[in-house]
Tab-separated table of C-alpha atoms in Angstrom:
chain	number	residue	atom	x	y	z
A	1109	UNK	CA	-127.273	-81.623	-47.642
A	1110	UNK	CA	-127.534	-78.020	-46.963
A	1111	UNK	CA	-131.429	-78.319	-45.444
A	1112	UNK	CA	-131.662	-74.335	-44.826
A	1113	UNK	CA	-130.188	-73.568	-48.518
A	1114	UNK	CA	-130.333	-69.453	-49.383
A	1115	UNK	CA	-132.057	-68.729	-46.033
A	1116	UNK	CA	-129.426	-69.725	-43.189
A	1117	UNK	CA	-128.421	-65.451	-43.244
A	1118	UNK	CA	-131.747	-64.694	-42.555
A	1119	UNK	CA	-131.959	-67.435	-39.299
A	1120	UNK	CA	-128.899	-65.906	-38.477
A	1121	UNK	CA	-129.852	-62.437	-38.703
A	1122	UNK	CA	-132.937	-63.286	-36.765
A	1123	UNK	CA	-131.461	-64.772	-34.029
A	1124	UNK	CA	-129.451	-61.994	-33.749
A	1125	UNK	CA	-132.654	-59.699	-33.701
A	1126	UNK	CA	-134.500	-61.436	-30.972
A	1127	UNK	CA	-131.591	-61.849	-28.819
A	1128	UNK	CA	-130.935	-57.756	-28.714
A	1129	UNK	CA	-134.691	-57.657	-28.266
A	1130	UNK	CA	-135.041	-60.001	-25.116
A	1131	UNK	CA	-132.082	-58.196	-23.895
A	1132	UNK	CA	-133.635	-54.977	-24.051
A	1133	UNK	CA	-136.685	-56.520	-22.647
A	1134	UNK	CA	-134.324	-56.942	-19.514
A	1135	UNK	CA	-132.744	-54.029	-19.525
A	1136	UNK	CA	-135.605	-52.060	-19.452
A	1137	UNK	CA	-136.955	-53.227	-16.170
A	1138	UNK	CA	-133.132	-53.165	-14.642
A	1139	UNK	CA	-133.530	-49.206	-15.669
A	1140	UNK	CA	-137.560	-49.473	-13.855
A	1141	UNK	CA	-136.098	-50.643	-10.776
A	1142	UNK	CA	-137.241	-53.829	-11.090
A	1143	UNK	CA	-135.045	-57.111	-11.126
A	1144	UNK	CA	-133.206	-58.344	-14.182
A	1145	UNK	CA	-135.384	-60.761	-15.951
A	1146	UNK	CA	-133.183	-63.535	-16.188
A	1147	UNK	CA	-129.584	-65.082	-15.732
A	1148	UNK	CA	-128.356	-66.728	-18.611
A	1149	UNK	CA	-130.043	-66.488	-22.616
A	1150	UNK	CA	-128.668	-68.969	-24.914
A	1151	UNK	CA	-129.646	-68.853	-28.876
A	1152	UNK	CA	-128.361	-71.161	-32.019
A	1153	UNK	CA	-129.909	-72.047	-35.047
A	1154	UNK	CA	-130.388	-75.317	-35.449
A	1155	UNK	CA	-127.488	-77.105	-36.969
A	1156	UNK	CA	-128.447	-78.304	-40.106
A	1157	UNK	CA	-127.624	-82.589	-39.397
A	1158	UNK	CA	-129.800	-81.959	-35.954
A	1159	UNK	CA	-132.846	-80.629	-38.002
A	1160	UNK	CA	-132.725	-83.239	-40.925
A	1161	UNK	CA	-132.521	-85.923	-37.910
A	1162	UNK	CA	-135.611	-84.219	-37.041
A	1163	UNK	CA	-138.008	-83.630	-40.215
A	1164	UNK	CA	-136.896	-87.739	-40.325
A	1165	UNK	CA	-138.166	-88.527	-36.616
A	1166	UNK	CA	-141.143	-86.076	-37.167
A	1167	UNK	CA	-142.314	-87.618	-40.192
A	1168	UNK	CA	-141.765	-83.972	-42.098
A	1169	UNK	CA	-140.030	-83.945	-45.225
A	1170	UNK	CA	-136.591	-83.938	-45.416
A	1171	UNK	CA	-135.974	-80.399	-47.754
A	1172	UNK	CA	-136.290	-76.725	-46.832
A	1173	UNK	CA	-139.867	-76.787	-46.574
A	1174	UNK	CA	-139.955	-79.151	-43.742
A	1175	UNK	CA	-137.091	-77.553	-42.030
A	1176	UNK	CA	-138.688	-74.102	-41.718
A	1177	UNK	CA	-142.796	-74.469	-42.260
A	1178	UNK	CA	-143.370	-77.728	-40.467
A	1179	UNK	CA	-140.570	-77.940	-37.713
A	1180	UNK	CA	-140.782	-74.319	-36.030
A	1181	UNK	CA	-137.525	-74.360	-34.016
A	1182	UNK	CA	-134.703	-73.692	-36.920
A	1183	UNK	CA	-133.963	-70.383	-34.291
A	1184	UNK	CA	-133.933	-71.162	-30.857
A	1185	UNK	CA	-133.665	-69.109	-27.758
A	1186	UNK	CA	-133.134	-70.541	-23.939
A	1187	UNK	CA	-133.969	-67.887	-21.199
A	1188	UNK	CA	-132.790	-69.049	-18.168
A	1189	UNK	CA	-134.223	-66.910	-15.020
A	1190	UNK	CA	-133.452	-66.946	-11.494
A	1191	UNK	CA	-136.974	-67.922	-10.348
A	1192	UNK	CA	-140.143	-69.579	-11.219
A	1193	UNK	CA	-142.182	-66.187	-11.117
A	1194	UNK	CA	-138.969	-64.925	-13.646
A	1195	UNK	CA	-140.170	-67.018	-16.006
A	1196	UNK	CA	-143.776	-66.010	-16.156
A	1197	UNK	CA	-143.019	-62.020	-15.543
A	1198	UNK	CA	-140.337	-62.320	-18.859
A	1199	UNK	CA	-143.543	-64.763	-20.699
A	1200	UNK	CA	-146.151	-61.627	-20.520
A	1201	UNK	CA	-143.399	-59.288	-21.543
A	1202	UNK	CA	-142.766	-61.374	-24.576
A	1203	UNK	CA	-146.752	-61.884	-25.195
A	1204	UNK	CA	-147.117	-58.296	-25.230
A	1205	UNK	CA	-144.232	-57.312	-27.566
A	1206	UNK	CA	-145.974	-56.558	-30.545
A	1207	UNK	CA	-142.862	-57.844	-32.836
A	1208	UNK	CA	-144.000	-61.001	-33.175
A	1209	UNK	CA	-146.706	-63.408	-32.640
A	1210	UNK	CA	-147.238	-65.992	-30.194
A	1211	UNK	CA	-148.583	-69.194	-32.494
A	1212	UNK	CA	-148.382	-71.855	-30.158
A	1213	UNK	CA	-147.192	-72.415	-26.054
A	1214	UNK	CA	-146.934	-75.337	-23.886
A	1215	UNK	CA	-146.438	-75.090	-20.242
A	1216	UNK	CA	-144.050	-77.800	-18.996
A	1217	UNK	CA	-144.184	-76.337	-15.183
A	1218	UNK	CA	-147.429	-76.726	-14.464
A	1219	UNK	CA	-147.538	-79.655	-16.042
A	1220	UNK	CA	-144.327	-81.735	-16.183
A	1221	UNK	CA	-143.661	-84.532	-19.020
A	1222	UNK	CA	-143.836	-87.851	-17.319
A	1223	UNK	CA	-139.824	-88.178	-17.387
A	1224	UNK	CA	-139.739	-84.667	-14.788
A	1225	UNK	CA	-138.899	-82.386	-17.434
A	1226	UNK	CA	-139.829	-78.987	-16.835
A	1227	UNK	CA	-139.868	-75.511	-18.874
A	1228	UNK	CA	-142.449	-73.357	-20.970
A	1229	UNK	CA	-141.974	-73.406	-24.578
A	1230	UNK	CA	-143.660	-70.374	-26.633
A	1231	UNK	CA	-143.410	-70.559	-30.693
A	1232	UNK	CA	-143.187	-66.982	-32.754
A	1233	UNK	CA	-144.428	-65.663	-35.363
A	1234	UNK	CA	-141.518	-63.005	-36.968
A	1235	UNK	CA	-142.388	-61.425	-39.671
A	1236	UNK	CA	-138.747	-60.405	-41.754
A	1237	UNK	CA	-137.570	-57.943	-44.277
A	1238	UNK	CA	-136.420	-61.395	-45.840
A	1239	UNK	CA	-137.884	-63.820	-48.236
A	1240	UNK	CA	-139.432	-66.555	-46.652
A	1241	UNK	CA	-139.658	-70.114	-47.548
A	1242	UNK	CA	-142.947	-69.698	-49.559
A	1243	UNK	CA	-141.692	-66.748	-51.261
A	1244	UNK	CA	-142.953	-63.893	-49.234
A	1245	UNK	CA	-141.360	-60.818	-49.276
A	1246	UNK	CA	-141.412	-59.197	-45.989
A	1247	UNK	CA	-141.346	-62.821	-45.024
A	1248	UNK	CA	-142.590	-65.301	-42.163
A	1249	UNK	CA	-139.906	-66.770	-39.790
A	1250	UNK	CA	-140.368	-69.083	-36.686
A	1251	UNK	CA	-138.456	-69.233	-33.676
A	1252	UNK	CA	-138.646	-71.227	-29.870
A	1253	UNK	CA	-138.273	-69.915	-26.840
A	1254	UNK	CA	-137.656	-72.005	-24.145
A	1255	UNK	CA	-138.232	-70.272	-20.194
A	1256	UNK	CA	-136.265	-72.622	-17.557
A	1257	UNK	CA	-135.226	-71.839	-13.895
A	1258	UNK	CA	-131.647	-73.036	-13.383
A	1259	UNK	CA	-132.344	-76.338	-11.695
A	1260	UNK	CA	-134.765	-76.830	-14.398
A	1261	UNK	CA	-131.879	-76.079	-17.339
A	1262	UNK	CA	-129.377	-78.309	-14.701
A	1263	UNK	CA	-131.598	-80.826	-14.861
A	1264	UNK	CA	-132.304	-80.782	-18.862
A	1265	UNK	CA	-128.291	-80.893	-19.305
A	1266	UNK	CA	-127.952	-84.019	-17.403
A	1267	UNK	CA	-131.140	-85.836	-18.675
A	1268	UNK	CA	-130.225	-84.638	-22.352
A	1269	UNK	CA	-126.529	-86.000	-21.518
A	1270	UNK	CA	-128.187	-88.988	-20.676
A	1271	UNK	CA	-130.294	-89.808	-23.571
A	1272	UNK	CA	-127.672	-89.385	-26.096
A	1273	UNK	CA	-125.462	-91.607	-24.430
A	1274	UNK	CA	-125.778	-95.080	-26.053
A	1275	UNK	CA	-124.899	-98.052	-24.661
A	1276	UNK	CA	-125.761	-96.975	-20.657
A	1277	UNK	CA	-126.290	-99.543	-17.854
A	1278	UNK	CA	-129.209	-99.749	-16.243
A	1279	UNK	CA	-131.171	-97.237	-18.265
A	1280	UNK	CA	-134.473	-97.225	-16.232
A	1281	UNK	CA	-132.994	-97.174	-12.645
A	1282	UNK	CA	-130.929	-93.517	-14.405
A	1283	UNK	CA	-134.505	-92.486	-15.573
A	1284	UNK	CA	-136.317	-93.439	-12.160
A	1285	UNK	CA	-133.399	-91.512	-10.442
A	1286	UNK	CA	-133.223	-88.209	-12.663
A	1287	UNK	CA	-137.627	-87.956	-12.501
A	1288	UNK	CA	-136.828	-88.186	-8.341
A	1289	UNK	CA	-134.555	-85.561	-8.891
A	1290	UNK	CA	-136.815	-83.224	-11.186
A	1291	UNK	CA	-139.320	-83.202	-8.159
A	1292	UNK	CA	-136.525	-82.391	-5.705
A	1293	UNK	CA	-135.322	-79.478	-7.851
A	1294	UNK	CA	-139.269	-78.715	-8.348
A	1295	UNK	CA	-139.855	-78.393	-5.045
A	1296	UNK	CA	-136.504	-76.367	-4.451
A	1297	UNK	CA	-137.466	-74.056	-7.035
A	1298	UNK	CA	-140.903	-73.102	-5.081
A	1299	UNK	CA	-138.457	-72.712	-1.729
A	1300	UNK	CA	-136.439	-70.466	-3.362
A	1301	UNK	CA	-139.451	-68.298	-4.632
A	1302	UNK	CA	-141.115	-68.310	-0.676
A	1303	UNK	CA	-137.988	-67.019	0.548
A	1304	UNK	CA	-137.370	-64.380	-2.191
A	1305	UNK	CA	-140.942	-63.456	-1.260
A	1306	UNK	CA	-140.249	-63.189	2.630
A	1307	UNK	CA	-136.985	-61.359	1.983
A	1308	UNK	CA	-138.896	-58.540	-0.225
A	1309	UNK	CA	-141.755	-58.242	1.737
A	1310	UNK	CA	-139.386	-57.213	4.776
């Protein structure tokens, strides 16, 4: 089943677009003096089994529709910074870029999911030169970003390694053992940020 049908070019074409734009986000503080916002950004469209597994676990329907009006993460972006205060000097950058719109955010840093994952999630709003699912022409496109320090995306990588693995021994022992090691990362991460703090205040 080919869930994205005539609009997988324009996904692709906007991932493109808001991976040049985050980039230039960067660069332009680099050029202000200021540090680079983050280390690694990572961006794929969903592939299309992975997002038909989802409209079924969601409860969405299984066609276009549900694929790119109810699920909002068809184009997804990973920004992986350095730091925790990284994260939320690259979110108000991408709140005040007026090329899209924020519709929806949920901070995972402040407040954890009960298995230790961390990370801030923001959904946009693009609005496209292409047709959109409902027919709009300039159209509506959504996209997820995901903000993660690099314990945090470690962390995700294993856990996410985990889950898919079937047939693992000893399942909630793993899960008591990788939420141990979310707070030790957690707590790492705030280290890290006092000591970049004492080093630039000197």
């Amino acid at each position: 089943m080919d869930i994205y049908g005539p609009f997988q070019p324009a996904l692709n074409q906007l991932l493109t677009n808001l991976q040049s734009q985050i980039k230039a986000l960067s660069q332009a503080e680099v050029t202000a003096g200021r540090p680079k916002l983050y280390e690694h950004l990572i961006g794929r469209v969903k592939a299309q089994q992975s997002m038909i597994e989802k409209c079924r676990r969601k409860g969405y329907p299984v066609t276009t529709e549900g694929a790119l009006r109810d699920c909002k993460d068809a184009v997804g972006l990973r920004i992986v910074c350095n730091f925790i205060d990284d994260i939320y000097r690259c979110l108000k950058l991408i709140k005040a870029n007026p090329a899209w719109q924020i519709v929806k955010e949920k901070d995972y840093i402040t407040n954890a999911k009960p298995n230790g994952y961390r990370s801030y999630h923001v959904i946009l709003a693009v609005t496209t030169p292409f047709k959109d699912v409902d027919g709009n022409q300039p159209g509506k496109y959504y996209a997820e970003i995901q903000l993660r320090t690099i314990a945090m995306d470690s962390w995700a990588s294993l856990e996410h390694e985990m889950k898919y693995k079937h047939n693992v021994q000893d399942a909630e022992r793993i899960g008591r053992e990788l939420k141990k090691c979310a707070e030790q990362l957690a707590a790492c991460d705030i280290q890290m940020q006092t000591i970049r703090q004492l080093i630039n205040q000197n």
